[in-house]
GROMACS .gro file of C-alpha atoms in nm:
model
  389
    1MET     CA    1  -2.032   2.292  -3.951
    2GLY     CA    2  -1.674   2.255  -3.879
    3ARG     CA    3  -1.421   2.051  -3.699
    4ARG     CA    4  -1.434   2.061  -3.326
    5THR     CA    5  -1.117   2.206  -3.156
    6ASN     CA    6  -1.054   2.175  -2.786
    7GLY     CA    7  -1.419   2.177  -2.706
    8VAL     CA    8  -1.490   2.489  -2.918
    9ARG     CA    9  -1.656   2.452  -3.253
   10PRO     CA   10  -1.886   2.638  -3.498
   11ALA     CA   11  -2.254   2.542  -3.405
   12THR     CA   12  -2.459   2.750  -3.655
   13ALA     CA   13  -2.403   3.030  -3.894
   14SER     CA   14  -2.438   3.266  -3.599
   15SER     CA   15  -2.307   3.078  -3.298
   16ILE     CA   16  -2.005   2.895  -3.160
   17GLY     CA   17  -2.051   2.588  -2.938
   18ILE     CA   18  -1.843   2.545  -2.615
   19ASP     CA   19  -1.814   2.219  -2.432
   20PHE     CA   20  -1.667   2.182  -2.079
   21TYR     CA   21  -1.729   1.996  -1.755
   22TYR     CA   22  -1.849   2.176  -1.430
   23GLN     CA   23  -1.955   2.012  -1.106
   24GLY     CA   24  -1.904   1.667  -1.273
   25VAL     CA   25  -2.165   1.752  -1.542
   26ARG     CA   26  -2.082   1.790  -1.913
   27CYS     CA   27  -2.199   2.137  -2.016
   28ARG     CA   28  -2.264   2.234  -2.372
   29GLU     CA   29  -2.340   2.610  -2.446
   30ARG     CA   30  -2.350   2.841  -2.737
   31ILE     CA   31  -2.198   3.185  -2.772
   32LYS     CA   32  -2.386   3.411  -3.013
   33LEU     CA   33  -2.098   3.500  -3.234
   34ALA     CA   34  -2.040   3.425  -3.603
   35PRO     CA   35  -1.793   3.144  -3.634
   36THR     CA   36  -1.517   3.350  -3.782
   37LYS     CA   37  -1.163   3.263  -3.715
   38ALA     CA   38  -1.111   3.566  -3.482
   39ASN     CA   39  -1.434   3.490  -3.288
   40GLN     CA   40  -1.343   3.114  -3.253
   41LYS     CA   41  -1.013   3.218  -3.104
   42PHE     CA   42  -1.196   3.456  -2.876
   43VAL     CA   43  -1.422   3.170  -2.748
   44GLU     CA   44  -1.114   2.941  -2.704
   45ASN     CA   45  -0.963   3.198  -2.474
   46LEU     CA   46  -1.296   3.242  -2.304
   47LYS     CA   47  -1.302   2.860  -2.228
   48ALA     CA   48  -0.953   2.873  -2.093
   49GLN     CA   49  -1.071   3.152  -1.856
   50ILE     CA   50  -1.371   2.940  -1.751
   51LEU     CA   51  -1.152   2.623  -1.682
   52SER     CA   52  -0.921   2.843  -1.467
   53GLU     CA   53  -1.204   2.975  -1.263
   54ILE     CA   54  -1.342   2.627  -1.228
   55ALA     CA   55  -1.007   2.514  -1.096
   56ARG     CA   56  -0.991   2.799  -0.855
   57GLY     CA   57  -1.348   2.747  -0.737
   58THR     CA   58  -1.459   3.100  -0.852
   59PHE     CA   59  -1.664   3.018  -1.157
   60ASP     CA   60  -2.013   3.165  -1.166
   61TYR     CA   61  -2.229   2.982  -1.431
   62ALA     CA   62  -2.477   3.258  -1.454
   63LYS     CA   63  -2.215   3.526  -1.518
   64TYR     CA   64  -2.117   3.359  -1.839
   65PHE     CA   65  -2.445   3.199  -1.946
   66PRO     CA   66  -2.730   3.394  -1.772
   67ASP     CA   67  -3.003   3.259  -2.003
   68SER     CA   68  -2.893   2.893  -1.965
   69PRO     CA   69  -3.107   2.641  -1.769
   70ARG     CA   70  -2.799   2.493  -1.622
   71ALA     CA   71  -2.717   2.826  -1.444
   72LYS     CA   72  -2.996   2.757  -1.202
   73SER     CA   73  -2.984   2.376  -1.176
   74LEU     CA   74  -2.606   2.354  -1.112
   75ALA     CA   75  -2.608   2.653  -0.869
   76LYS     CA   76  -2.860   2.461  -0.646
   77LEU     CA   77  -2.619   2.178  -0.576
   78PRO     CA   78  -2.531   2.188  -0.207
   79GLY     CA   79  -2.178   2.076  -0.285
   80ALA     CA   80  -2.092   2.381  -0.489
   81ALA     CA   81  -1.976   2.568  -0.187
   82VAL     CA   82  -1.785   2.269  -0.034
   83THR     CA   83  -1.414   2.211  -0.109
   84VAL     CA   84  -1.263   1.874  -0.136
   85GLY     CA   85  -1.029   1.934   0.160
   86ASP     CA   86  -1.326   2.021   0.382
   87ALA     CA   87  -1.544   1.738   0.261
   88LEU     CA   88  -1.254   1.492   0.341
   89ASP     CA   89  -1.209   1.632   0.685
   90LEU     CA   90  -1.576   1.599   0.753
   91TRP     CA   91  -1.591   1.254   0.619
   92LEU     CA   92  -1.290   1.126   0.816
   93ARG     CA   93  -1.432   1.270   1.143
   94GLY     CA   94  -1.754   1.066   1.075
   95LYS     CA   95  -1.562   0.747   1.011
   96ALA     CA   96  -1.344   0.767   1.320
   97SER     CA   97  -1.549   0.511   1.525
   98GLU     CA   98  -1.572   0.265   1.230
   99LEU     CA   99  -1.195   0.245   1.125
  100SER     CA  100  -0.906   0.072   1.294
  101TYR     CA  101  -0.620   0.297   1.421
  102THR     CA  102  -0.392   0.206   1.136
  103THR     CA  103  -0.648   0.250   0.870
  104TYR     CA  104  -0.763   0.581   1.018
  105ARG     CA  105  -0.398   0.698   1.029
  106ASP     CA  106  -0.340   0.596   0.673
  107TYR     CA  107  -0.642   0.795   0.552
  108GLU     CA  108  -0.536   1.098   0.767
  109LEU     CA  109  -0.196   1.115   0.617
  110ALA     CA  110  -0.331   1.052   0.266
  111ILE     CA  111  -0.565   1.353   0.310
  112LYS     CA  112  -0.292   1.582   0.471
  113ASN     CA  113  -0.008   1.500   0.258
  114VAL     CA  114  -0.158   1.415  -0.088
  115TRP     CA  115  -0.519   1.538  -0.138
  116LYS     CA  116  -0.523   1.867   0.037
  117PRO     CA  117  -0.211   1.988  -0.143
  118ALA     CA  118  -0.324   1.855  -0.472
  119MET     CA  119  -0.702   1.914  -0.473
  120GLY     CA  120  -0.798   2.066  -0.140
  121THR     CA  121  -0.938   2.395  -0.265
  122THR     CA  122  -1.127   2.238  -0.554
  123ARG     CA  123  -1.500   2.259  -0.509
  124LEU     CA  124  -1.658   1.926  -0.456
  125PRO     CA  125  -1.860   1.894  -0.777
  126ASP     CA  126  -1.573   2.031  -0.986
  127LEU     CA  127  -1.345   1.737  -0.957
  128THR     CA  128  -1.340   1.548  -1.290
  129ARG     CA  129  -1.219   1.199  -1.384
  130ALA     CA  130  -0.983   1.365  -1.632
  131ARG     CA  131  -0.812   1.545  -1.333
  132LEU     CA  132  -0.786   1.218  -1.141
  133LYS     CA  133  -0.632   1.047  -1.443
  134GLU     CA  134  -0.382   1.330  -1.482
  135TRP     CA  135  -0.285   1.295  -1.101
  136VAL     CA  136  -0.230   0.910  -1.146
  137SER     CA  137  -0.012   0.965  -1.453
  138GLY     CA  138   0.195   1.227  -1.267
  139THR     CA  139   0.261   1.022  -0.952
  140SER     CA  140   0.554   0.788  -0.921
  141CYS     CA  141   0.371   0.560  -0.681
  142GLY     CA  142   0.294   0.199  -0.784
  143LEU     CA  143  -0.064   0.099  -0.862
  144LYS     CA  144  -0.134  -0.061  -0.525
  145ARG     CA  145  -0.025   0.249  -0.338
  146ILE     CA  146  -0.241   0.473  -0.569
  147SER     CA  147  -0.536   0.253  -0.506
  148ASN     CA  148  -0.483   0.289  -0.130
  149LEU     CA  149  -0.443   0.671  -0.146
  150LEU     CA  150  -0.763   0.695  -0.339
  151LEU     CA  151  -0.962   0.503  -0.077
  152PRO     CA  152  -1.060   0.806   0.133
  153MET     CA  153  -1.149   1.006  -0.183
  154ARG     CA  154  -1.369   0.728  -0.302
  155GLY     CA  155  -1.546   0.692   0.027
  156MET     CA  156  -1.597   1.064   0.069
  157TYR     CA  157  -1.741   1.098  -0.297
  158ASP     CA  158  -1.972   0.799  -0.243
  159GLN     CA  159  -2.111   0.968   0.064
  160ALA     CA  160  -2.137   1.305  -0.103
  161LEU     CA  161  -2.340   1.146  -0.392
  162ASP     CA  162  -2.576   0.970  -0.127
  163ASP     CA  163  -2.608   1.298   0.048
  164GLY     CA  164  -2.704   1.478  -0.267
  165LEU     CA  165  -2.412   1.718  -0.260
  166ILE     CA  166  -2.300   1.619  -0.615
  167ALA     CA  167  -2.480   1.502  -0.930
  168VAL     CA  168  -2.202   1.286  -1.057
  169ASN     CA  169  -1.935   1.071  -0.884
  170PRO     CA  170  -1.615   1.071  -1.083
  171PHE     CA  171  -1.515   0.752  -0.914
  172VAL     CA  172  -1.808   0.539  -1.033
  173GLY     CA  173  -1.690   0.284  -1.302
  174TRP     CA  174  -1.331   0.391  -1.287
  175THR     CA  175  -1.016   0.211  -1.176
  176PRO     CA  176  -0.683   0.370  -1.211
  177LYS     CA  177  -0.450   0.199  -1.459
  178LYS     CA  178  -0.071   0.237  -1.454
  179VAL     CA  179   0.241   0.023  -1.522
  180GLU     CA  180   0.314  -0.099  -1.180
  181PRO     CA  181   0.675  -0.130  -1.061
  182PRO     CA  182   0.758  -0.457  -0.874
  183LYS     CA  183   0.657  -0.468  -0.520
  184GLU     CA  184   0.912  -0.535  -0.257
  185GLU     CA  185   0.755  -0.858  -0.162
  186ASP     CA  186   0.726  -0.974  -0.512
  187ASP     CA  187   1.094  -0.895  -0.600
  188VAL     CA  188   1.220  -1.249  -0.505
  189ASP     CA  189   1.599  -1.246  -0.459
  190PRO     CA  190   1.673  -1.512  -0.185
  191PHE     CA  191   2.000  -1.555  -0.011
  192THR     CA  192   2.207  -1.872  -0.083
  193GLN     CA  193   2.294  -2.100   0.212
  194ALA     CA  194   2.648  -1.978   0.208
  195GLU     CA  195   2.519  -1.618   0.231
  196VAL     CA  196   2.301  -1.721   0.514
  197ALA     CA  197   2.597  -1.874   0.692
  198ALA     CA  198   2.799  -1.561   0.636
  199ILE     CA  199   2.528  -1.326   0.764
  200LEU     CA  200   2.460  -1.536   1.079
  201GLY     CA  201   2.845  -1.563   1.126
  202ALA     CA  202   2.864  -1.188   1.128
  203CYS     CA  203   2.606  -1.150   1.408
  204GLU     CA  204   2.600  -1.250   1.774
  205GLY     CA  205   2.351  -1.271   2.064
  206GLN     CA  206   1.998  -1.147   2.011
  207VAL     CA  207   2.060  -1.019   1.662
  208ARG     CA  208   2.188  -1.348   1.540
  209ASN     CA  209   1.892  -1.530   1.710
  210LEU     CA  210   1.648  -1.287   1.532
  211PHE     CA  211   1.785  -1.333   1.198
  212GLN     CA  212   1.828  -1.713   1.231
  213PHE     CA  213   1.473  -1.743   1.332
  214ALA     CA  214   1.364  -1.519   1.042
  215PHE     CA  215   1.551  -1.733   0.793
  216TRP     CA  216   1.401  -2.053   0.916
  217THR     CA  217   1.038  -1.951   0.975
  218GLY     CA  218   0.958  -1.716   0.699
  219LEU     CA  219   0.777  -1.467   0.927
  220ARG     CA  220   0.731  -1.118   0.821
  221THR     CA  221   0.915  -0.854   1.014
  222SER     CA  222   0.595  -0.725   1.158
  223GLU     CA  223   0.519  -1.077   1.290
  224LEU     CA  224   0.872  -1.130   1.432
  225ILE     CA  225   0.873  -0.831   1.635
  226ALA     CA  226   0.520  -0.894   1.780
  227LEU     CA  227   0.592  -1.253   1.867
  228ARG     CA  228   0.554  -1.317   2.251
  229TRP     CA  229   0.681  -1.605   2.459
  230GLU     CA  230   0.314  -1.705   2.520
  231ASP     CA  231   0.298  -1.783   2.150
  232VAL     CA  232   0.587  -2.027   2.171
  233ASP     CA  233   0.542  -2.406   2.248
  234LEU     CA  234   0.895  -2.542   2.271
  235VAL     CA  235   0.753  -2.881   2.380
  236ASN     CA  236   0.556  -2.943   2.069
  237GLY     CA  237   0.799  -2.742   1.848
  238THR     CA  238   0.555  -2.476   1.722
  239VAL     CA  239   0.479  -2.104   1.743
  240THR     CA  240   0.143  -1.954   1.695
  241ILE     CA  241   0.118  -1.639   1.476
  242ARG     CA  242  -0.160  -1.434   1.616
  243ARG     CA  243  -0.049  -1.071   1.600
  244ALA     CA  244   0.164  -0.828   1.400
  245LYS     CA  245   0.317  -0.496   1.491
  246VAL     CA  246   0.258  -0.224   1.229
  247ARG     CA  247   0.359   0.144   1.293
  248LYS     CA  248   0.419   0.071   1.665
  249ARG     CA  249   0.068  -0.073   1.693
  250VAL     CA  250  -0.014  -0.437   1.759
  251LYS     CA  251  -0.290  -0.584   1.539
  252ALA     CA  252  -0.428  -0.910   1.439
  253PRO     CA  253  -0.317  -1.064   1.099
  254LYS     CA  254  -0.489  -0.934   0.799
  255THR     CA  255  -0.631  -1.265   0.691
  256ARG     CA  256  -0.757  -1.584   0.854
  257ALA     CA  257  -0.465  -1.774   0.693
  258GLY     CA  258  -0.226  -1.528   0.851
  259ARG     CA  259  -0.328  -1.650   1.196
  260ARG     CA  260  -0.140  -1.977   1.174
  261LEU     CA  261   0.063  -2.251   1.350
  262VAL     CA  262   0.431  -2.267   1.232
  263THR     CA  263   0.631  -2.575   1.282
  264LEU     CA  264   0.972  -2.508   1.433
  265LEU     CA  265   1.249  -2.649   1.219
  266LYS     CA  266   1.568  -2.722   1.397
  267PRO     CA  267   1.751  -2.397   1.316
  268ALA     CA  268   1.447  -2.189   1.438
  269ALA     CA  269   1.410  -2.397   1.760
  270ASP     CA  270   1.794  -2.354   1.819
  271ALA     CA  271   1.743  -1.976   1.790
  272LEU     CA  272   1.467  -1.966   2.042
  273ALA     CA  273   1.659  -2.186   2.276
  274ALA     CA  274   1.948  -1.937   2.253
  275GLN     CA  275   1.709  -1.641   2.295
  276ARG     CA  276   1.547  -1.756   2.620
  277GLN     CA  277   1.834  -1.622   2.843
  278TYR     CA  278   1.770  -1.273   2.701
  279THR     CA  279   1.392  -1.217   2.724
  280GLN     CA  280   1.200  -1.522   2.844
  281LEU     CA  281   1.186  -1.418   3.206
  282ALA     CA  282   1.015  -1.089   3.117
  283GLY     CA  283   0.747  -1.276   2.946
  284ALA     CA  284   0.687  -1.022   2.683
  285GLU     CA  285   0.816  -1.019   2.325
  286VAL     CA  286   1.067  -1.281   2.225
  287PHE     CA  287   1.298  -1.054   2.026
  288MET     CA  288   1.406  -0.719   2.191
  289ASN     CA  289   1.640  -0.431   2.074
  290PRO     CA  290   1.969  -0.525   2.252
  291ARG     CA  291   2.064  -0.160   2.219
  292THR     CA  292   1.777  -0.029   2.432
  293GLY     CA  293   1.644  -0.339   2.600
  294GLU     CA  294   1.302  -0.250   2.479
  295SER     CA  295   1.070  -0.385   2.213
  296TRP     CA  296   1.135  -0.330   1.842
  297LEU     CA  297   0.883  -0.072   1.734
  298HIS     CA  298   0.905  -0.136   1.349
  299ASP     CA  299   1.148  -0.269   1.094
  300GLY     CA  300   1.343   0.066   1.054
  301PRO     CA  301   1.567   0.031   1.350
  302ILE     CA  302   1.630  -0.345   1.257
  303ARG     CA  303   1.734  -0.240   0.911
  304LYS     CA  304   1.963   0.055   1.023
  305THR     CA  305   2.123  -0.085   1.328
  306ALA     CA  306   2.138  -0.460   1.278
  307TRP     CA  307   2.058  -0.588   0.925
  308GLN     CA  308   2.272  -0.344   0.714
  309PRO     CA  309   2.584  -0.366   0.937
  310ALA     CA  310   2.557  -0.749   0.945
  311LEU     CA  311   2.543  -0.773   0.565
  312LYS     CA  312   2.832  -0.536   0.532
  313ARG     CA  313   3.044  -0.733   0.778
  314ALA     CA  314   2.953  -1.051   0.598
  315GLY     CA  315   3.050  -0.915   0.260
  316VAL     CA  316   2.694  -1.013   0.124
  317ARG     CA  317   2.525  -0.809  -0.137
  318TYR     CA  318   2.249  -0.605   0.021
  319ARG     CA  319   1.887  -0.711   0.000
  320TYR     CA  320   1.615  -0.596   0.231
  321PRO     CA  321   1.502  -0.806   0.527
  322TYR     CA  322   1.184  -0.933   0.342
  323GLN     CA  323   1.432  -1.159   0.146
  324THR     CA  324   1.462  -1.378   0.459
  325ARG     CA  325   1.105  -1.478   0.396
  326HIS     CA  326   1.173  -1.549   0.037
  327THR     CA  327   1.489  -1.747   0.130
  328PHE     CA  328   1.280  -1.967   0.364
  329ALA     CA  329   1.029  -2.039   0.102
  330SER     CA  330   1.280  -2.104  -0.184
  331THR     CA  331   1.492  -2.323   0.048
  332LEU     CA  332   1.212  -2.552   0.150
  333LEU     CA  333   1.081  -2.582  -0.206
  334SER     CA  334   1.417  -2.648  -0.349
  335ALA     CA  335   1.455  -2.932  -0.089
  336GLY     CA  336   1.141  -3.083  -0.224
  337GLU     CA  337   0.893  -2.988   0.047
  338ASN     CA  338   0.525  -3.001  -0.025
  339PRO     CA  339   0.411  -2.669  -0.154
  340VAL     CA  340   0.073  -2.681   0.022
  341TRP     CA  341   0.260  -2.726   0.350
  342VAL     CA  342   0.491  -2.437   0.267
  343ALA     CA  343   0.186  -2.220   0.194
  344SER     CA  344   0.046  -2.292   0.539
  345MET     CA  345   0.378  -2.210   0.699
  346MET     CA  346   0.388  -1.887   0.515
  347GLY     CA  347   0.033  -1.778   0.599
  348HIS     CA  348  -0.111  -1.801   0.243
  349LYS     CA  349  -0.474  -1.926   0.210
  350ASP     CA  350  -0.373  -2.169  -0.065
  351TRP     CA  351  -0.062  -2.264  -0.262
  352ALA     CA  352  -0.156  -2.048  -0.564
  353MET     CA  353   0.069  -1.767  -0.449
  354ILE     CA  354   0.351  -2.017  -0.388
  355ILE     CA  355   0.326  -2.147  -0.746
  356LYS     CA  356   0.313  -1.790  -0.885
  357VAL     CA  357   0.603  -1.649  -0.684
  358TYR     CA  358   0.825  -1.936  -0.620
  359GLY     CA  359   0.736  -2.186  -0.907
  360ARG     CA  360   1.091  -2.204  -1.036
  361TRP     CA  361   1.207  -2.350  -0.701
  362ILE     CA  362   0.959  -2.639  -0.702
  363PRO     CA  363   1.126  -2.951  -0.829
  364SER     CA  364   0.834  -3.189  -0.728
  365ILE     CA  365   0.566  -3.240  -0.461
  366ALA     CA  366   0.691  -3.453  -0.176
  367PRO     CA  367   0.563  -3.599   0.160
  368ASP     CA  368   0.733  -3.587   0.500
  369ALA     CA  369   0.719  -3.218   0.530
  370GLY     CA  370   1.010  -3.052   0.715
  371ASN     CA  371   1.246  -3.344   0.718
  372LYS     CA  372   1.442  -3.274   0.389
  373VAL     CA  373   1.515  -2.927   0.473
  374ALA     CA  374   1.625  -3.011   0.819
  375ALA     CA  375   1.900  -3.221   0.657
  376LEU     CA  376   2.024  -2.905   0.492
  377TRP     CA  377   2.072  -2.739   0.826
  378THR     CA  378   2.248  -3.037   0.975
  379SER     CA  379   2.505  -3.030   0.701
  380SER     CA  380   2.539  -2.653   0.678
  381SER     CA  381   2.827  -2.458   0.806
  382CYS     CA  382   2.574  -2.200   0.952
  383LEU     CA  383   2.523  -2.448   1.240
  384GLN     CA  384   2.859  -2.339   1.373
  385GLY     CA  385   2.839  -2.080   1.647
  386SER     CA  386   2.457  -2.094   1.684
  387GLY     CA  387   2.335  -1.901   1.986
  388LYS     CA  388   2.663  -1.719   2.056
  389ALA     CA  389   2.626  -1.466   2.321
   0.00000   0.00000   0.00000
């Protein structure tokens, strides 16, 4: 009988239809008013008031639509009196024994810093997919970060549906979509050999050994600071990557491929030989903070106290420390090393990621892994001063 406008439209000659979502359910009701222009405006304002009360958690269905069957059916949902914030707290407490420390901490911070401020007072059944989409569009996070933040919400709503607290789960069949900015690890901007030489030349002692080892093993910072002398086999020229340190906690690598045997190229072996005098007798971590004599807790202090000053002294354009890993991969591939071997050194399960990220550095596939790149080091000026105290 007329064009629908914002969920309000003429229904019959004596009524106006109103359409909205409540407790995850689409509700269609009729207001017994003739669909005049004034009455339609009145119902539009009424709907705005209803939506406001739903958002505040004060909406009483029976107050507005006492004769509607939904007034009784929706009021019976147990989740109607539960807020998103309270449900998240209860869900997380129930998961405490199942989650690793880092995962539990990630969820706890997401609930405290994101979900409670944004939606904590919303009643459990009132959260709609439209509101979730609005949140996604309004955040500056990348898509991966958004997906991680949504994990506790997804888990809580899955359980709420199983427990009969809600009739509809807004997460079912929905995946957030957003133009994702480049991730740090995907932003490949490796250092040239001249830049590597300049950076190492601007360092000394343990800091030089740490960075030289990073440039020539491709280890992640979390793997570097968790490496222990028991993981090192200087006789056979290998190190075993079996742990990483994330947020001050030591944990196993995320994937089976992440637990790997890394061949020590000559520059990396030289760095370890120079590092022995500082930390080997202690028998703990290979690389320690020379300022404190204690373990590196995470990458923050490395960036602030060692990496940034070194690049500044060297006159090298700043890139974050993860570029040491990209430099290792691109250097090996440019020298003609086998991409499959490079993938195993990097901890990738196959060489698909190598092709995707570093394809432009692959001139060909060659045998004798490790020999060609070692020649680069022998002729490089960065050999000078290796292992200076």
